[in-house]
XYZ file of N, CA and C in Angstrom:
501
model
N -13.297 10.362 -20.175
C -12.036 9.670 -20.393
C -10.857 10.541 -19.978
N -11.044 11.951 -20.424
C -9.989 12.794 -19.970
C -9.978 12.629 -18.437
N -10.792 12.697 -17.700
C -10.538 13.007 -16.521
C -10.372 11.695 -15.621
N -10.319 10.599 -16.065
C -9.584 9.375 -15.387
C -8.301 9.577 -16.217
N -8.078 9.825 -16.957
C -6.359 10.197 -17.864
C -5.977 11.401 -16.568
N -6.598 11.813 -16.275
C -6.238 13.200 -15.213
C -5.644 12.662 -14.141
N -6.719 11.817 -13.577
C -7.251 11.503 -12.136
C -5.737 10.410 -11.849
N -5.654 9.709 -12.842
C -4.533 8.528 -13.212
C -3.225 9.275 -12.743
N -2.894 10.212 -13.371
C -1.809 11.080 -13.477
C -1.322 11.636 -12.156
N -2.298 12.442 -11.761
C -1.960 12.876 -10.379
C -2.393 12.022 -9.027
N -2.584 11.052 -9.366
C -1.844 9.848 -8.268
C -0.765 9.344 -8.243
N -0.385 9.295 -9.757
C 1.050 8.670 -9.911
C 2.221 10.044 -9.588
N 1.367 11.386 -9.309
C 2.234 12.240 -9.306
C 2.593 12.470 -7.648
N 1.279 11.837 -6.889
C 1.293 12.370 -5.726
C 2.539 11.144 -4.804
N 2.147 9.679 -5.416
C 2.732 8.881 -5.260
C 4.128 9.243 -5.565
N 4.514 9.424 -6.312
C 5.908 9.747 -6.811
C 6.890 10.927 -5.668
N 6.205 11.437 -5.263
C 6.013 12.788 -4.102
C 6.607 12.328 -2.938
N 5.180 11.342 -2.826
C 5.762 10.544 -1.164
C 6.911 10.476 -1.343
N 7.173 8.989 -2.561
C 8.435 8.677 -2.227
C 9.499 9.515 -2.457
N 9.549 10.415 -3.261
C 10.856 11.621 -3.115
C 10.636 12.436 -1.932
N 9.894 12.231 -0.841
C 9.589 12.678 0.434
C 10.586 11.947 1.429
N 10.667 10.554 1.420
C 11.681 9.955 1.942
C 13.129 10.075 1.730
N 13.125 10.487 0.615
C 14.840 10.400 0.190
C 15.253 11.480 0.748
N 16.420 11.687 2.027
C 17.092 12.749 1.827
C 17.555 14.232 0.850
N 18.174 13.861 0.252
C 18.352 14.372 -0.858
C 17.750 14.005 -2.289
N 17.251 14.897 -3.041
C 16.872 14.820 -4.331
C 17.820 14.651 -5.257
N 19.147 15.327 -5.067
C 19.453 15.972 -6.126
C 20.886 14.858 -5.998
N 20.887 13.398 -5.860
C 21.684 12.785 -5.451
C 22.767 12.572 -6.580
N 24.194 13.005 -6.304
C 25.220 12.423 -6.917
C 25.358 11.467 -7.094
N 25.511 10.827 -7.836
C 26.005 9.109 -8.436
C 27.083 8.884 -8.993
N 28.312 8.681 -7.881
C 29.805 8.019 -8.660
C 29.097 7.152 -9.728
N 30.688 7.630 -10.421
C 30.347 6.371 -11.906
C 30.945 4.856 -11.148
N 31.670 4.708 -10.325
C 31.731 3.228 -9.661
C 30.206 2.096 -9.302
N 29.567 3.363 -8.844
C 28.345 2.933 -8.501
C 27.616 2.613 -9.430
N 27.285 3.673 -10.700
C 26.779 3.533 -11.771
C 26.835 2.360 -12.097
N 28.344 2.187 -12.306
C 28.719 0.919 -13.424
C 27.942 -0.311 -13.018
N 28.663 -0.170 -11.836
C 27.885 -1.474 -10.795
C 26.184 -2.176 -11.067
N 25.552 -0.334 -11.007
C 24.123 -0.839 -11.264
C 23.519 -1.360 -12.320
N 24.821 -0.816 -13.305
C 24.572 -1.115 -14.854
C 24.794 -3.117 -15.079
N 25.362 -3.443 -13.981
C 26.123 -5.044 -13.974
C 27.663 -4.701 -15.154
N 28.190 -3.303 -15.253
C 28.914 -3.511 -16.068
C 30.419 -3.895 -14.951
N 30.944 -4.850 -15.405
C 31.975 -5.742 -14.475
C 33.478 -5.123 -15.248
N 33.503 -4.730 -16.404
C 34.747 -4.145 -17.091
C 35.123 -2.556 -16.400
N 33.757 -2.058 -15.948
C 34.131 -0.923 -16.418
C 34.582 -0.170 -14.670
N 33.495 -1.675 -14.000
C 34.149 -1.334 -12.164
C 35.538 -1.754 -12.014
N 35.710 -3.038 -13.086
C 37.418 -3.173 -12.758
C 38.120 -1.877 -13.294
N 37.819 -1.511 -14.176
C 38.755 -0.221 -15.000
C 39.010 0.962 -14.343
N 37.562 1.325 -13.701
C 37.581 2.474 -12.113
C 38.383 2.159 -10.881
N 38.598 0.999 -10.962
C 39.500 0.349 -9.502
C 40.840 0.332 -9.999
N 41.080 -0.290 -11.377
C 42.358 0.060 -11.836
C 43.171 1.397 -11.654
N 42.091 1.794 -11.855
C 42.712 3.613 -11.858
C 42.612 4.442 -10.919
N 42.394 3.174 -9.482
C 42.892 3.827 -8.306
C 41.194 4.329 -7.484
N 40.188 4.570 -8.223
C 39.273 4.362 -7.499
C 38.703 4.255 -6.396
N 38.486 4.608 -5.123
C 38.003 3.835 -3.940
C 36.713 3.285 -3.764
N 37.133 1.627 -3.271
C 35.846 0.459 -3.823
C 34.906 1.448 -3.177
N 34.933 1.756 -2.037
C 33.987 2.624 -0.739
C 33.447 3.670 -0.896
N 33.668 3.938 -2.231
C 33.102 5.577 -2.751
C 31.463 5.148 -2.865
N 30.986 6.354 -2.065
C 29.500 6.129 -2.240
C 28.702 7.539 -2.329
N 27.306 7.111 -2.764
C 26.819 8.015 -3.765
C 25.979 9.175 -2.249
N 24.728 9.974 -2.435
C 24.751 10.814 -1.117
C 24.017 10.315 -0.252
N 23.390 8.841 -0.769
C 22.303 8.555 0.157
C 23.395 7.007 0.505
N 24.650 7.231 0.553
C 25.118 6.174 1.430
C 25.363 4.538 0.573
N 25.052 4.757 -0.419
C 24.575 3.522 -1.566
C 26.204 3.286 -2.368
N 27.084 2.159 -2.108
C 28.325 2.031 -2.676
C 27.861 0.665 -4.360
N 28.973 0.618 -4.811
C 29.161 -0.071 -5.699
C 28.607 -1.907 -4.999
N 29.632 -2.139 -4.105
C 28.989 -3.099 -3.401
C 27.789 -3.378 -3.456
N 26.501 -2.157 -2.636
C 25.340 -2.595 -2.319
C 24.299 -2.716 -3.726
N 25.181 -2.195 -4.796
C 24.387 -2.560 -6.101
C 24.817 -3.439 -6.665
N 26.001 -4.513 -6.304
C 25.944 -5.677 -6.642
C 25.192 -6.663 -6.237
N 25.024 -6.472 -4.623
C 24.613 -7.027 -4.122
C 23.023 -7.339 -4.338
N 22.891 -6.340 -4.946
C 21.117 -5.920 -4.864
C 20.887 -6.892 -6.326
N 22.135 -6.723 -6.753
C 21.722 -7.423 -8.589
C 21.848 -8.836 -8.545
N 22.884 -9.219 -7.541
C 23.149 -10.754 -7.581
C 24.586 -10.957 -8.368
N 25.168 -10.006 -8.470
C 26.337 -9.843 -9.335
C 27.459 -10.695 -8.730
N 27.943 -11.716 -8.167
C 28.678 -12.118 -7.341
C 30.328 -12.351 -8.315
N 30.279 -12.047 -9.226
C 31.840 -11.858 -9.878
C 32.079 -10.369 -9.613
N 31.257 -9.425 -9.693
C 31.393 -8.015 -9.180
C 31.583 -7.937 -7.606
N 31.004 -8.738 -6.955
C 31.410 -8.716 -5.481
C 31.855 -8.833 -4.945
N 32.336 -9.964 -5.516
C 33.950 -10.836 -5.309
C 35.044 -9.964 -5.408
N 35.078 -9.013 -6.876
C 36.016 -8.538 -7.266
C 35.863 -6.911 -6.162
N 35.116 -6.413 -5.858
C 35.652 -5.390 -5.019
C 35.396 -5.724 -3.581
N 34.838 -6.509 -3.078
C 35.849 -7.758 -2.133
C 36.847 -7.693 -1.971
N 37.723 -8.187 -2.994
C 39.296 -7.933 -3.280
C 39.901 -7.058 -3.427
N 38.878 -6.262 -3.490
C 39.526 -4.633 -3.872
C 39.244 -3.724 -2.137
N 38.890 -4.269 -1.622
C 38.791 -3.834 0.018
C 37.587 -3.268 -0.119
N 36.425 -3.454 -0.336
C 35.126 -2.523 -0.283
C 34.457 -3.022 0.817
N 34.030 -2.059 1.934
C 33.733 -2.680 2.859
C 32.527 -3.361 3.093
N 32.284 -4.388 4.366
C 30.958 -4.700 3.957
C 29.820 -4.529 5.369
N 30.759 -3.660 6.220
C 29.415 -3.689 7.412
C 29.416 -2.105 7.739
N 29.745 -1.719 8.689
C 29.479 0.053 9.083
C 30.065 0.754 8.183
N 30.690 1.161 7.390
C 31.308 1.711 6.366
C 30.227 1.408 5.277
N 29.681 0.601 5.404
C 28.962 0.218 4.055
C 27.617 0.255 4.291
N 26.897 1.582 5.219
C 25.452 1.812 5.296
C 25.255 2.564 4.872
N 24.005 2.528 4.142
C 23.193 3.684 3.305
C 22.529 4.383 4.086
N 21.856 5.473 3.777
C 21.316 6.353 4.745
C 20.204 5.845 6.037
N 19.922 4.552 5.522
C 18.516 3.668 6.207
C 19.255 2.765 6.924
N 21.018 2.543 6.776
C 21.860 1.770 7.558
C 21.731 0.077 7.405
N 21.099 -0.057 5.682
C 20.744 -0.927 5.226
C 22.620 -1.592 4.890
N 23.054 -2.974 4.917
C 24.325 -2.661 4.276
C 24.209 -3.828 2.743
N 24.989 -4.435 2.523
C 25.183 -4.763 0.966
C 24.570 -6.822 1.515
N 24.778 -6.758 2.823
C 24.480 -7.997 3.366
C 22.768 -7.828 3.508
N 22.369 -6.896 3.885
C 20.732 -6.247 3.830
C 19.756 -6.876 2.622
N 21.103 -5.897 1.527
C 20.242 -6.017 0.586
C 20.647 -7.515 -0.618
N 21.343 -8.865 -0.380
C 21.230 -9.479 -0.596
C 19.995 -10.100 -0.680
N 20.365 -10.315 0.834
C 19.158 -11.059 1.410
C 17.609 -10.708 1.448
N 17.727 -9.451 0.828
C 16.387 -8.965 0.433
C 15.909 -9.019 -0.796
N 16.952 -9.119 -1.760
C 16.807 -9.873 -2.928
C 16.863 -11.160 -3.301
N 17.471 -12.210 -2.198
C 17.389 -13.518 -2.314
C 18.610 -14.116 -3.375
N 19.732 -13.175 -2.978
C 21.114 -14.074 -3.440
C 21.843 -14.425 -2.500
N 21.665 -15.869 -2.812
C 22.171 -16.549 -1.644
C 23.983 -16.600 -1.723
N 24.103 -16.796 -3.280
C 25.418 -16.631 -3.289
C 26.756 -15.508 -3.031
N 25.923 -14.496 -3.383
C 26.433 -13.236 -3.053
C 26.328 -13.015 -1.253
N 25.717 -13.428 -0.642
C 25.512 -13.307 1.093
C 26.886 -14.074 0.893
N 26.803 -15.749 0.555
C 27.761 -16.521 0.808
C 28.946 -15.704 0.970
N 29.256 -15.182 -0.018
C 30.462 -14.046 -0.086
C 30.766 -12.908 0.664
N 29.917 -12.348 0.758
C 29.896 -11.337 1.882
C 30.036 -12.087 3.244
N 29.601 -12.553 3.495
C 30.145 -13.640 4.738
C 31.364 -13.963 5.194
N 31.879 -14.739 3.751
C 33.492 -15.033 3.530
C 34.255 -14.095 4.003
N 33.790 -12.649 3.809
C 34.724 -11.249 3.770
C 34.343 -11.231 4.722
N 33.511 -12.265 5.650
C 33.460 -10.870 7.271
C 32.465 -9.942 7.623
N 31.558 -10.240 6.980
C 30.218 -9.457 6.739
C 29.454 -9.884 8.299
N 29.037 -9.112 9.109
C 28.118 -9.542 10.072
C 26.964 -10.287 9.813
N 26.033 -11.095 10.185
C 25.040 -11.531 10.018
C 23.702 -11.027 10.728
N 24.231 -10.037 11.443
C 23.266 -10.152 12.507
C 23.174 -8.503 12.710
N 23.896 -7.853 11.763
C 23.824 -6.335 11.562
C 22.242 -5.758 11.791
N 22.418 -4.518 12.451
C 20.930 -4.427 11.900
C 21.068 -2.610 11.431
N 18.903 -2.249 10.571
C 19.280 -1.309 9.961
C 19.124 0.180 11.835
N 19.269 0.934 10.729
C 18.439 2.144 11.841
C 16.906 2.012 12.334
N 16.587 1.264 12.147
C 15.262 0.497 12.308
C 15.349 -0.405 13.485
N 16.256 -0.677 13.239
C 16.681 -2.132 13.877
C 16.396 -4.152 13.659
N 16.239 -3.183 12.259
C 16.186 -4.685 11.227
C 17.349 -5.527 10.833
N 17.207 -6.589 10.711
C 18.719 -7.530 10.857
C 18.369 -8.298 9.571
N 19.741 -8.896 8.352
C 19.383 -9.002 7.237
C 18.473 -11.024 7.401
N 18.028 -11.409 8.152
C 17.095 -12.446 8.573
C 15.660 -11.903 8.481
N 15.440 -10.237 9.389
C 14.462 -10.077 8.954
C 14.155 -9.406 7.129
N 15.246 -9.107 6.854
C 15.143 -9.071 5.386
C 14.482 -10.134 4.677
N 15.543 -11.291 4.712
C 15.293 -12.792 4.210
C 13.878 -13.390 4.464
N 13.438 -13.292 5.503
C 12.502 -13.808 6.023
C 11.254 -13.506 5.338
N 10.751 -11.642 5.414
C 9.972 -11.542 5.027
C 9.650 -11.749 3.567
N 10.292 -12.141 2.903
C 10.793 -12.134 1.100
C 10.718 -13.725 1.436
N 10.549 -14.637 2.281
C 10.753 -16.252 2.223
C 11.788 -16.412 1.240
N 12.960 -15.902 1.398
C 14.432 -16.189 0.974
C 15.475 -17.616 1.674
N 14.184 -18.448 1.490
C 15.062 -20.131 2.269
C 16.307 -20.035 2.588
N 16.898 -20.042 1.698
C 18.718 -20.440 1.044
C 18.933 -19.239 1.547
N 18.695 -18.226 1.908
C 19.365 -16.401 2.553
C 19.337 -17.170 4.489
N 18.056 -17.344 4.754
C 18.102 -17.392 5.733
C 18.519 -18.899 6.708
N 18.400 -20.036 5.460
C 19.305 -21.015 5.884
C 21.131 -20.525 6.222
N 21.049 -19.870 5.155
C 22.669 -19.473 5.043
C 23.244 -18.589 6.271
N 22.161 -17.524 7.001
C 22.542 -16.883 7.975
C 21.914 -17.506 9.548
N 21.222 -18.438 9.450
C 21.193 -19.141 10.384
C 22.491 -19.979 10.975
N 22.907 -20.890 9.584
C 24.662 -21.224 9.633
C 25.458 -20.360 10.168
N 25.649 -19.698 9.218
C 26.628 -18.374 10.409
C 26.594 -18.289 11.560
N 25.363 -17.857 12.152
C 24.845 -17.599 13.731
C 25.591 -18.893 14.286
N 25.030 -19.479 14.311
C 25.116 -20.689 15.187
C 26.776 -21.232 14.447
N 27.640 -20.942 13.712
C 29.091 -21.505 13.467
C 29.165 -20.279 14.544
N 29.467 -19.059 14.516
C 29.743 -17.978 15.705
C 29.614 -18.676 16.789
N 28.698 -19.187 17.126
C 28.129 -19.108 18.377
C 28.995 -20.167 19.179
N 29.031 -21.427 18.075
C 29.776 -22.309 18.635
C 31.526 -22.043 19.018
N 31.972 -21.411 17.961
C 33.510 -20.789 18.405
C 33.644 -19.792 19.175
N 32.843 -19.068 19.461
C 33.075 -18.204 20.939
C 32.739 -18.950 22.354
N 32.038 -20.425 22.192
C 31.882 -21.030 23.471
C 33.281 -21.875 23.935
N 33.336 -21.261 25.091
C 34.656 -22.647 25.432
C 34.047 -23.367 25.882
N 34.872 -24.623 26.008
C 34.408 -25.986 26.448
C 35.855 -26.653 26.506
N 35.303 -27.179 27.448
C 37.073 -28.557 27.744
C 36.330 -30.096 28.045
N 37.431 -30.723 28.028
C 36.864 -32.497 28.159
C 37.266 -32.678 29.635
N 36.718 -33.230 29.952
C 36.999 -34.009 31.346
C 36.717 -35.178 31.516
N 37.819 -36.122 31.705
C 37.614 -37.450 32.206
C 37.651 -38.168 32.942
C-alpha cells in the first residue's frame, strides 16, 4: 500500500514538473488587479482603477486583469475595464500570445467575446502558435463562440468590399 501511496506521489510530482517546465518563470509576480480579477472580485478591480491603476498592468507571464475575466466569464468586469481602456489585442498577450479574446472562446463565453468585439477585439488574432480564437472555440465545440466569430469575419469582410450599382 505504501508503495502505490509512493508510486502515486511521484507522478503527481513529476507531472507537476513538466508543467512548471513550461512556465517561463516560476517565481511569477501577481498584480493585485489581476488577483482581484481572478478572485471575480468586481469592487475591488473598480477600487484599483479608482486609484489610478493601469487596466494593462500584467502579471510576468503576460496574463492582465482582462484575460482573467475573460477566462471566468465575468462580463460586468470586462465591460468595466473596457471602459477603463484595458487593451484587448497585442498589448494584451500572454507569454503564449494567447489574448483575453483566446481565452473566452476557450472557455465558451459567448458574452464576454460579444464584448470584446464591441471594443475592437480582432477575431482572427492568432497565438505564437499560430492559433486563432475559432481554433480555440472550435476545439471546445463552443457553438455560440464560434457562431459569434464567424459573424464578425464575414460583417468585416463585407465592409471592406466596395461595390457600386449600375443601371
Amino acid at each position: 500500500m505504501q508503495d502505490e501511496v509512493a508510486l502515486v506521489q511521484t507522478q503527481k510530482e513529476e507531472k507537476k514538473c513538466k508543467e512548471q517546465a513550461r512556465i517561463p518563470n516560476l517565481d511569477c509576480q501577481v498584480p493585485e488587479l489581476v488577483r482581484c480579477a481572478g478572485r471575480g472580485d468586481l469592487a475591488g478591480v473598480r477600487q484599483l482603477l479608482d486609484s489610478g491603476m493601469d487596466a494593462n498592468i500584467q502579471d510576468d507571464l503576460g496574463v492582465t486583469a482582462l484575460h482573467c475575466a475573460a477566462k471566468k466569464g465575468h462580463g460586468e468586469m470586462v465591460r468595466l475595464l473596457l471602459e477603463r481602456r484595458a487593451e484587448v489585442d497585442a498589448r494584451a498577450m500572454n507569454w503564449k500570445g494567447e489574448t483575453p479574446v483566446h481565452y473566452s472562446c476557450k472557455y465558451g463565453h459567448t458574452r464576454v467575446l460579444g464584448l470584446l468585439l464591441r471594443f475592437g477585439a480582432n477575431p482572427a488574432i492568432r497565438t505564437q502558435e499560430g492559433r486563432t480564437p475559432l481554433d480555440y472555440a472550435s476545439e471546445k465545440e463552443h457553438l455560440g463562440c464560434m457562431e459569434l466569430l464567424m459573424h464578425s469575419a464575414l460583417s468585416s469582410c463585407l465592409t471592406e468590399i466596395p461595390f457600386t450599382m449600375s443601371l
